[in-house]
Amino acid sequence: MSSRRLRSEDYNDYSSTDVTPEGSPSNGPNSCAGSSTYQRFGETNGTTSFQTLIHVLKGNIGTGLLGLPLAIKNAGVVMGPVSLLVIGIIAVHCMRILVKCAHHFCRKLQKPFVDYGDAVMYGLEASPVAWLRTHSIWGRHLVSFFLIVTQLGFCCVYFVFLADNLKQVISAANGTTNDCHSNETVVLTPTMDSRLYILSLLPFIVLLVFIRNLKFLSIFSLLANIAMLVSLVMIYQYIVQGIPDPGRLPLVSGWKTYPLFFGTAIFAFEGIGVVLPLENKMKHPQHFPVILYVGMAIVSVLYVSLGALGYLRFGANIQASITLNLPNCWMYQSVKLLYSFGIFFTYALQFYVPAEIIVPCARSRVPERWALAVDLLLRTFLVCLTCVLAILIPRLDIVISLVGSVSSSALALIIPPLLEIFTYFQEGLHPVTVAKDILISLIGFVGFVVGTYEALEALVTTPASPSPVSNATGALVL
């Protein structure tokens, strides 16, 4: 099997620079326009603008969305939404920078496609520092490393999310009623530790990732998206009812918890890794900038509204995932199960990226008769690794913040501005542009360092919260 990234025999991702999709122009002089206008031809059977918009939404909406109300709590009822909007604007700007630099190298090198790793490698080749030029291949390796860490981090979050929600549903099963507005206290039935729930999910997820062709997962992906959409509608329907007086909530929280907000917020804007593959697969790629802005505007509105409304609704009792605050009645218990169903199958999609970076390289180093065994063993090992990490850090809020601070900040904020400086250094950049790029990278770096430190400190000093008693409306009784 080829060792090309994000590609297998059954599923082709044409975001790489050395593959031409069927029906696309060959890698000749006319593959990319030589003028300043980007004129790459799209795939004959490429995605439409609407399909690409849906993929942009799917690539950004996940478990990070459900953790935003707690993130708003860590920043403050005013500071949180404002900061979230600012981070969203910066993240979208960095996505646009990445696309612009990829277009630049497509024109310059007469290549039809340039992915994230290639763009960083070519950017280092164009840098003014000799050492960076001679070690430019490490740019691609760096991006691959952060992609692996980010995607496996998402998988760890999914393990913890599934375990927490299943535990709550099972614990409250005996007290679950049809009345979603009763104030009757529900005593949760003692059940297994959440770590045991994580472990019990392991064999099912291992079997899931043995499905190596994404085409076979497409129907489950569609059902997962529908389930998550229905769940979000029901969550919104509940949190807009009976919002208490927000005057008791702090406008700005302590700066000690703000780095945790940063990690969760940048984790939520997790879609930069899919930007170039989506653009490369469009039938009319020249429309992608508009699609990107429209899609991310929808995502930003969704994030700010759910985060703010969720915190206003539950206040200091908000939990790591807003689903854990929903009432213990059958309708909202079904919401937890529906969203968990969606997250379960989303695990396979997130896992596909690191698997297709690591597995083909390993397969190419063993005889063909051992290739399948090595493939399955590596997939099993990677799933077990995410399971073990989830067991070691069974705190959903801490895992989200840690993954966001460590890897998402690098991919989304630190690398793209530096890439723009390196890419256009020889052509000259306006000092304001250079200052802007340096500022964004510094914000990302500071968030990376401080966010990681605060997440690790919170992990060490704050014990996992005990299973609370709750009432049928979702309010906690501590």
Coordinates of C-alpha atoms in Angstrom, one line a residue:
M1 CA 0.0 0.0 0.0
S2 CA 1.2 3.5 -0.7
S3 CA 2.5 5.5 2.2
R4 CA 0.9 8.7 1.0
R5 CA -0.8 10.6 3.8
L6 CA -4.6 10.5 4.1
R7 CA -4.9 8.0 1.4
S8 CA -5.6 4.2 1.1
E9 CA -6.3 1.9 -1.8
D10 CA -10.1 2.3 -1.3
Y11 CA -10.3 5.9 -0.4
N12 CA -8.4 8.7 -2.1
D13 CA -7.8 12.1 -0.7
Y14 CA -6.4 14.3 -3.4
S15 CA -5.1 17.0 -1.1
S16 CA -1.5 15.8 -1.6
T17 CA 0.7 17.2 -4.3
D18 CA 1.7 14.1 -6.1
V19 CA -1.8 12.7 -7.0
T20 CA -4.1 13.8 -9.7
P21 CA -7.8 12.8 -9.3
E22 CA -9.5 11.0 -12.2
G23 CA -11.0 13.5 -14.5
S24 CA -8.8 16.4 -13.3
P25 CA -6.1 18.0 -15.5
S26 CA -2.7 16.4 -15.5
N27 CA 0.2 17.8 -13.6
G28 CA 1.4 19.8 -16.5
P29 CA 2.0 23.5 -17.1
N30 CA -1.7 24.3 -17.4
S31 CA -2.6 22.6 -14.1
C32 CA -2.2 25.8 -12.2
A33 CA -2.5 29.2 -13.6
G34 CA 0.7 31.1 -13.9
S35 CA -0.9 34.4 -13.3
S36 CA -1.7 36.0 -10.0
T37 CA -5.3 34.7 -10.2
Y38 CA -5.8 31.3 -8.8
Q39 CA -7.5 29.2 -11.5
R40 CA -7.2 25.6 -10.5
F41 CA -9.7 23.3 -12.2
G42 CA -11.9 21.4 -9.9
E43 CA -12.6 17.7 -9.9
T44 CA -15.0 16.4 -12.5
N45 CA -16.9 14.6 -9.8
G46 CA -16.0 17.1 -7.1
T47 CA -18.3 18.3 -4.3
T48 CA -20.7 21.1 -4.8
S49 CA -20.6 24.3 -2.8
F50 CA -23.5 23.1 -0.6
Q51 CA -21.8 19.8 0.1
T52 CA -18.6 21.6 0.9
L53 CA -20.5 23.9 3.3
I54 CA -21.9 20.8 5.1
H55 CA -18.4 19.4 5.4
V56 CA -17.1 22.6 6.8
L57 CA -19.8 22.5 9.5
K58 CA -19.2 18.8 10.2
G59 CA -15.5 19.4 10.5
N60 CA -15.9 22.0 13.2
I61 CA -18.9 20.9 15.2
G62 CA -18.2 18.1 17.8
T63 CA -17.8 17.6 21.5
G64 CA -16.0 21.0 21.8
L65 CA -19.3 22.7 21.2
L66 CA -20.9 21.0 24.3
G67 CA -18.0 22.1 26.5
L68 CA -18.3 25.8 25.6
P69 CA -20.8 26.7 28.4
L70 CA -18.2 25.7 31.0
A71 CA -15.6 27.6 29.0
I72 CA -17.7 30.7 29.2
K73 CA -17.9 30.2 33.0
N74 CA -14.1 30.1 33.1
A75 CA -13.9 33.5 31.3
G76 CA -17.0 35.3 32.5
V77 CA -20.5 36.0 31.1
V78 CA -19.2 39.0 29.1
M79 CA -15.6 38.2 28.6
G80 CA -16.4 34.7 27.5
P81 CA -18.6 35.4 24.5
V82 CA -16.4 38.3 23.4
S83 CA -13.2 36.3 23.6
L84 CA -14.9 33.3 21.8
L85 CA -15.9 35.6 19.0
V86 CA -12.4 37.1 18.7
I87 CA -10.8 33.6 18.7
G88 CA -13.2 32.5 16.0
I89 CA -12.3 35.5 13.8
I90 CA -8.6 34.9 14.3
A91 CA -9.0 31.1 13.6
V92 CA -11.0 31.8 10.4
H93 CA -8.3 34.3 9.3
C94 CA -5.6 31.7 9.8
M95 CA -7.6 29.2 7.7
R96 CA -7.7 31.8 4.9
I97 CA -4.0 32.4 5.3
L98 CA -3.4 28.6 4.9
V99 CA -5.5 28.5 1.7
K100 CA -3.8 31.6 0.3
C101 CA -0.3 30.2 0.9
A102 CA -1.3 26.8 -0.7
H103 CA -2.6 28.7 -3.7
H104 CA 0.7 30.6 -3.9
F105 CA 2.8 27.4 -4.0
C106 CA 0.4 25.8 -6.4
R107 CA 1.1 28.6 -8.9
K108 CA 4.8 28.9 -8.1
L109 CA 5.6 25.2 -8.3
Q110 CA 3.0 24.2 -11.0
K111 CA 1.4 21.7 -8.8
P112 CA -2.4 21.0 -8.8
F113 CA -2.7 20.4 -5.1
V114 CA -0.8 21.4 -1.9
D115 CA -1.8 20.1 1.5
Y116 CA -1.0 21.6 4.9
G117 CA 2.3 19.7 5.4
D118 CA 3.5 20.5 1.9
A119 CA 2.6 24.2 2.4
V120 CA 4.7 24.4 5.5
M121 CA 7.6 22.5 3.9
Y122 CA 7.6 24.8 0.9
G123 CA 7.2 27.8 3.2
L124 CA 10.4 26.8 5.1
E125 CA 12.2 26.4 1.7
A126 CA 11.4 30.0 0.9
S127 CA 12.4 31.3 4.4
P128 CA 15.5 33.6 4.8
V129 CA 17.1 31.3 7.3
A130 CA 19.5 28.8 5.8
W131 CA 19.0 26.2 8.5
L132 CA 15.2 26.2 8.0
R133 CA 15.7 25.8 4.2
T134 CA 17.9 22.8 4.6
H135 CA 15.6 21.2 7.2
S136 CA 12.3 22.1 5.4
I137 CA 11.1 18.5 5.4
W138 CA 10.7 18.8 9.2
G139 CA 7.9 21.3 8.5
R140 CA 5.8 18.5 7.0
H141 CA 6.7 16.2 9.9
L142 CA 5.8 18.8 12.4
V143 CA 2.3 19.3 10.9
S144 CA 1.9 15.5 10.7
F145 CA 2.9 15.2 14.4
F146 CA 0.4 17.9 15.5
L147 CA -2.3 16.3 13.3
I148 CA -1.7 13.0 15.0
V149 CA -1.7 14.5 18.5
T150 CA -4.8 16.6 17.8
Q151 CA -6.9 13.8 16.2
L152 CA -5.9 11.2 18.9
G153 CA -6.7 13.9 21.5
F154 CA -10.2 14.2 20.0
C155 CA -10.5 10.4 20.3
C156 CA -9.6 10.6 24.0
V157 CA -12.2 13.2 24.5
Y158 CA -14.8 11.0 22.8
F159 CA -14.0 8.1 25.1
V160 CA -14.5 10.3 28.2
F161 CA -17.6 11.9 26.7
L162 CA -19.2 8.6 25.9
A163 CA -18.4 7.2 29.4
D164 CA -19.7 10.2 31.3
N165 CA -23.0 10.3 29.4
L166 CA -23.6 6.5 29.5
K167 CA -22.8 6.5 33.2
Q168 CA -25.3 9.3 34.0
V169 CA -28.1 7.7 31.9
I170 CA -27.6 4.3 33.6
S171 CA -27.2 5.8 37.1
A172 CA -30.5 7.7 36.7
A173 CA -32.4 4.9 34.9
N174 CA -34.4 3.9 38.0
G175 CA -35.4 7.5 38.7
T176 CA -36.0 8.6 35.1
T177 CA -39.6 9.8 34.5
N178 CA -41.7 11.3 31.8
D179 CA -41.9 14.6 33.6
C180 CA -39.1 17.0 32.5
H181 CA -40.3 19.9 34.7
S182 CA -40.6 18.3 38.1
N183 CA -38.3 19.5 40.9
E184 CA -38.3 16.0 42.5
T185 CA -34.8 15.0 43.6
V186 CA -33.4 12.0 41.8
V187 CA -30.8 9.9 43.7
L188 CA -28.4 8.4 41.3
T189 CA -28.0 4.7 41.6
P190 CA -24.4 3.7 42.5
T191 CA -22.7 2.3 39.4
M192 CA -19.3 1.6 37.9
D193 CA -16.5 4.2 38.0
S194 CA -16.3 6.1 34.7
R195 CA -13.0 4.5 34.0
L196 CA -14.7 1.1 33.8
Y197 CA -17.2 2.6 31.3
I198 CA -14.3 3.8 29.2
L199 CA -12.7 0.3 29.3
S200 CA -16.0 -1.3 28.4
L201 CA -16.2 0.8 25.3
L202 CA -12.8 -0.4 24.1
P203 CA -13.8 -3.6 22.2
F204 CA -16.6 -1.9 20.3
I205 CA -14.4 1.0 19.2
V206 CA -11.6 -1.4 18.2
L207 CA -14.1 -3.2 15.9
L208 CA -15.3 0.1 14.6
V209 CA -11.9 1.3 13.5
F210 CA -11.3 -2.1 11.7
I211 CA -13.6 -0.6 9.0
R212 CA -10.8 0.8 6.9
N213 CA -12.9 2.2 4.0
L214 CA -14.7 5.4 4.8
K215 CA -17.3 4.6 2.2
F216 CA -18.7 1.8 4.4
L217 CA -19.0 4.4 7.2
S218 CA -20.9 6.9 5.2
I219 CA -24.4 5.7 6.2
F220 CA -23.4 5.7 9.8
S221 CA -21.9 9.1 9.4
L222 CA -25.2 10.4 8.0
L223 CA -27.2 8.9 10.8
A224 CA -24.7 10.3 13.3
N225 CA -25.1 13.8 11.9
I226 CA -28.9 13.6 12.0
A227 CA -28.7 12.3 15.6
M228 CA -26.4 15.2 16.7
L229 CA -28.5 17.8 14.9
V230 CA -31.7 16.6 16.6
S231 CA -29.9 16.6 19.9
L232 CA -28.7 20.2 19.4
V233 CA -32.2 21.3 18.6
M234 CA -33.6 19.7 21.8
I235 CA -30.7 21.2 23.9
Y236 CA -31.5 24.7 22.6
Q237 CA -35.2 24.1 23.2
Y238 CA -34.5 23.4 26.8
I239 CA -31.8 26.0 27.7
V240 CA -33.8 29.0 26.4
Q241 CA -36.6 28.2 28.9
G242 CA -36.4 29.7 32.4
I243 CA -33.1 31.5 32.2
P244 CA -32.5 33.0 35.7
D245 CA -31.3 36.5 36.4
P246 CA -27.8 36.7 35.0
G247 CA -26.9 39.5 37.5
R248 CA -25.4 36.9 39.9
L249 CA -22.9 35.7 37.3
P250 CA -19.4 37.3 37.1
L251 CA -18.9 39.5 34.1
V252 CA -15.2 38.5 34.1
S253 CA -13.9 35.5 35.8
G254 CA -10.5 35.1 37.5
W255 CA -7.5 35.1 35.1
K256 CA -6.4 31.8 36.7
T257 CA -9.2 30.0 34.8
Y258 CA -9.0 32.0 31.6
P259 CA -6.3 29.7 30.1
L260 CA -8.7 26.8 30.5
F261 CA -11.2 28.8 28.5
F262 CA -8.6 29.4 25.8
G263 CA -7.9 25.7 25.4
T264 CA -11.5 24.7 25.2
A265 CA -12.3 27.5 22.7
I266 CA -9.4 26.7 20.3
F267 CA -10.3 23.0 20.6
A268 CA -13.8 23.9 19.4
F269 CA -12.4 25.6 16.3
E270 CA -10.9 22.3 15.3
G271 CA -11.5 22.3 11.5
I272 CA -8.2 23.8 10.0
G273 CA -7.0 20.3 9.2
V274 CA -9.8 19.7 6.8
V275 CA -9.7 23.1 5.0
L276 CA -7.3 22.2 2.2
P277 CA -8.7 18.7 1.5
L278 CA -12.2 20.2 1.2
E279 CA -11.0 23.0 -1.1
N280 CA -9.1 20.5 -3.2
K281 CA -12.1 18.3 -3.7
M282 CA -14.5 21.1 -4.8
K283 CA -16.0 21.1 -8.3
H284 CA -15.5 24.9 -8.3
P285 CA -12.7 25.6 -5.8
Q286 CA -12.7 29.3 -6.6
H287 CA -15.9 29.5 -4.5
F288 CA -14.3 28.1 -1.4
P289 CA -13.4 31.4 0.4
V290 CA -17.1 32.4 0.4
I291 CA -18.1 28.9 1.6
L292 CA -15.5 29.1 4.3
Y293 CA -16.7 32.4 5.6
V294 CA -20.3 31.4 5.5
G295 CA -19.7 28.1 7.2
M296 CA -17.5 29.5 9.9
A297 CA -20.0 32.4 10.5
I298 CA -22.7 29.8 11.2
V299 CA -20.3 27.8 13.5
S300 CA -19.3 31.0 15.4
V301 CA -22.9 32.0 16.0
L302 CA -23.7 28.5 17.2
Y303 CA -20.7 28.4 19.5
V304 CA -21.3 31.8 21.1
S305 CA -25.1 31.3 21.5
L306 CA -24.8 27.8 23.0
G307 CA -21.9 28.7 25.2
A308 CA -23.6 31.9 26.6
L309 CA -27.1 30.5 26.9
G310 CA -25.8 27.3 28.5
Y311 CA -23.9 29.2 31.1
L312 CA -26.8 31.6 31.7
R313 CA -29.2 28.7 32.2
F314 CA -27.1 26.6 34.6
G315 CA -24.8 29.1 36.1
A316 CA -22.2 27.8 38.5
N317 CA -23.6 24.2 38.2
I318 CA -22.6 23.9 34.5
Q319 CA -20.7 20.7 33.9
A320 CA -18.0 19.7 31.4
S321 CA -20.6 18.8 28.8
I322 CA -23.9 20.6 28.8
T323 CA -25.7 17.2 28.1
L324 CA -24.8 16.3 31.7
N325 CA -27.0 19.1 32.9
L326 CA -30.1 18.0 31.1
P327 CA -33.1 16.7 33.1
N328 CA -33.3 13.0 34.1
C329 CA -36.5 12.5 32.0
W330 CA -36.7 10.1 29.1
M331 CA -36.8 12.8 26.5
Y332 CA -33.5 14.4 27.5
Q333 CA -31.9 11.1 28.4
S334 CA -32.6 10.2 24.7
V335 CA -30.7 13.4 23.8
K336 CA -27.6 12.1 25.6
L337 CA -27.9 8.8 23.9
L338 CA -28.5 10.3 20.5
Y339 CA -25.4 12.6 20.8
S340 CA -23.4 9.7 22.1
F341 CA -24.5 7.6 19.1
G342 CA -23.2 10.4 16.9
I343 CA -19.9 10.8 18.7
F344 CA -19.3 7.0 18.6
F345 CA -19.3 6.9 14.9
T346 CA -17.4 10.2 14.6
Y347 CA -14.6 8.5 16.5
A348 CA -13.9 6.4 13.4
L349 CA -13.8 9.5 11.2
Q350 CA -11.4 11.4 13.5
F351 CA -9.3 8.2 13.9
Y352 CA -8.9 7.9 10.1
V353 CA -6.4 10.8 9.9
P354 CA -3.7 9.5 12.3
A355 CA -4.2 6.0 11.1
E356 CA -3.6 7.0 7.5
I357 CA -0.4 8.8 8.5
I358 CA 1.0 6.0 10.6
V359 CA -0.3 2.7 9.2
P360 CA 0.8 2.9 5.6
C361 CA 4.3 3.7 6.6
A362 CA 4.4 0.6 8.8
R363 CA 2.8 -1.6 6.1
S364 CA 5.4 -0.5 3.6
R365 CA 8.2 -1.9 5.9
V366 CA 6.8 -5.5 6.2
P367 CA 6.2 -8.3 3.7
E368 CA 2.9 -8.2 2.0
R369 CA 1.6 -11.3 3.8
W370 CA 2.0 -9.5 7.1
A371 CA 0.6 -6.2 6.0
L372 CA -3.0 -6.8 7.1
A373 CA -2.0 -8.1 10.5
V374 CA 0.3 -5.1 11.0
D375 CA -2.5 -2.8 9.9
L376 CA -5.0 -4.2 12.4
L377 CA -2.5 -4.4 15.2
L378 CA -1.5 -0.8 14.8
R379 CA -5.1 0.3 14.8
T380 CA -5.8 -1.7 17.9
F381 CA -2.7 -0.2 19.6
L382 CA -3.7 3.4 18.7
V383 CA -7.3 2.9 20.0
C384 CA -5.9 1.3 23.2
L385 CA -3.5 4.3 23.6
T386 CA -6.4 6.7 23.5
C387 CA -8.4 4.5 25.9
V388 CA -5.5 4.4 28.4
L389 CA -5.0 8.2 28.2
A390 CA -8.7 8.7 28.7
I391 CA -8.6 6.4 31.8
L392 CA -5.6 8.4 33.1
I393 CA -7.4 11.7 32.6
P394 CA -11.1 11.0 33.1
R395 CA -11.9 14.7 33.3
L396 CA -13.7 15.8 30.1
D397 CA -13.1 19.5 30.7
I398 CA -9.4 19.0 31.4
V399 CA -8.9 16.7 28.4
I400 CA -10.6 19.2 26.1
S401 CA -8.6 22.2 27.4
L402 CA -5.3 20.2 27.3
V403 CA -5.7 19.0 23.7
G404 CA -6.8 22.4 22.6
S405 CA -3.8 24.1 24.3
V406 CA -1.2 21.6 23.2
S407 CA -2.0 20.8 19.6
S408 CA -5.0 22.8 18.3
S409 CA -3.3 26.1 19.1
A410 CA -0.3 25.1 17.1
L411 CA -2.2 24.1 14.0
A412 CA -4.9 26.8 14.2
L413 CA -2.9 29.9 15.5
I414 CA 0.8 29.5 15.6
I415 CA 1.8 27.9 12.3
P416 CA -0.4 29.7 9.7
P417 CA 0.8 33.3 10.4
L418 CA 4.5 32.1 10.4
L419 CA 3.8 30.3 7.2
E420 CA 2.6 33.6 5.6
I421 CA 5.7 35.4 6.7
F422 CA 8.0 32.7 5.2
T423 CA 5.9 32.3 2.0
Y424 CA 5.9 36.0 1.0
F425 CA 9.2 37.1 2.6
Q426 CA 11.1 37.3 -0.7
E427 CA 8.3 39.1 -2.3
G428 CA 8.0 41.6 0.5
L429 CA 5.3 42.0 3.1
H430 CA 3.8 45.2 4.6
P431 CA 5.2 45.8 8.1
V432 CA 1.6 45.8 9.4
T433 CA 1.0 42.3 8.0
V434 CA 4.2 41.1 9.6
A435 CA 3.3 42.6 12.9
K436 CA -0.2 41.1 12.7
D437 CA 1.2 37.6 12.0
I438 CA 3.7 37.8 14.8
L439 CA 1.0 39.0 17.2
I440 CA -1.3 36.1 16.3
S441 CA 1.5 33.5 16.6
L442 CA 2.5 35.0 20.0
I443 CA -1.2 34.8 21.2
G444 CA -1.2 31.1 20.1
F445 CA 2.2 30.4 21.8
V446 CA 1.2 32.1 25.1
G447 CA -2.1 30.2 25.0
F448 CA -0.1 27.0 24.3
V449 CA 2.2 27.4 27.2
V450 CA -0.1 28.9 29.8
G451 CA -3.1 26.8 28.8
T452 CA -1.1 23.6 29.0
Y453 CA 0.4 24.6 32.4
E454 CA -3.0 25.5 33.9
A455 CA -4.7 22.3 32.5
L456 CA -2.0 20.1 34.0
E457 CA -2.1 22.0 37.3
A458 CA -5.9 21.6 37.4
L459 CA -5.5 17.9 36.6
V460 CA -3.0 17.4 39.5
T461 CA -4.7 19.6 42.1
T462 CA -8.4 19.2 41.5
P463 CA -9.8 15.8 42.2
A464 CA -12.5 14.4 39.9
S465 CA -15.9 15.5 41.0
P466 CA -18.0 12.8 42.7
S467 CA -21.2 11.7 41.1
P468 CA -23.8 14.3 42.1
V469 CA -27.4 13.9 43.1
S470 CA -29.6 15.8 40.6
N471 CA -33.2 16.6 40.2
A472 CA -35.4 16.0 37.2
T473 CA -34.7 19.5 35.8
G474 CA -31.0 18.9 35.7
A475 CA -30.1 21.2 38.6
L476 CA -27.4 19.6 40.8
V477 CA -27.9 18.9 44.5
L478 CA -24.4 18.8 46.0

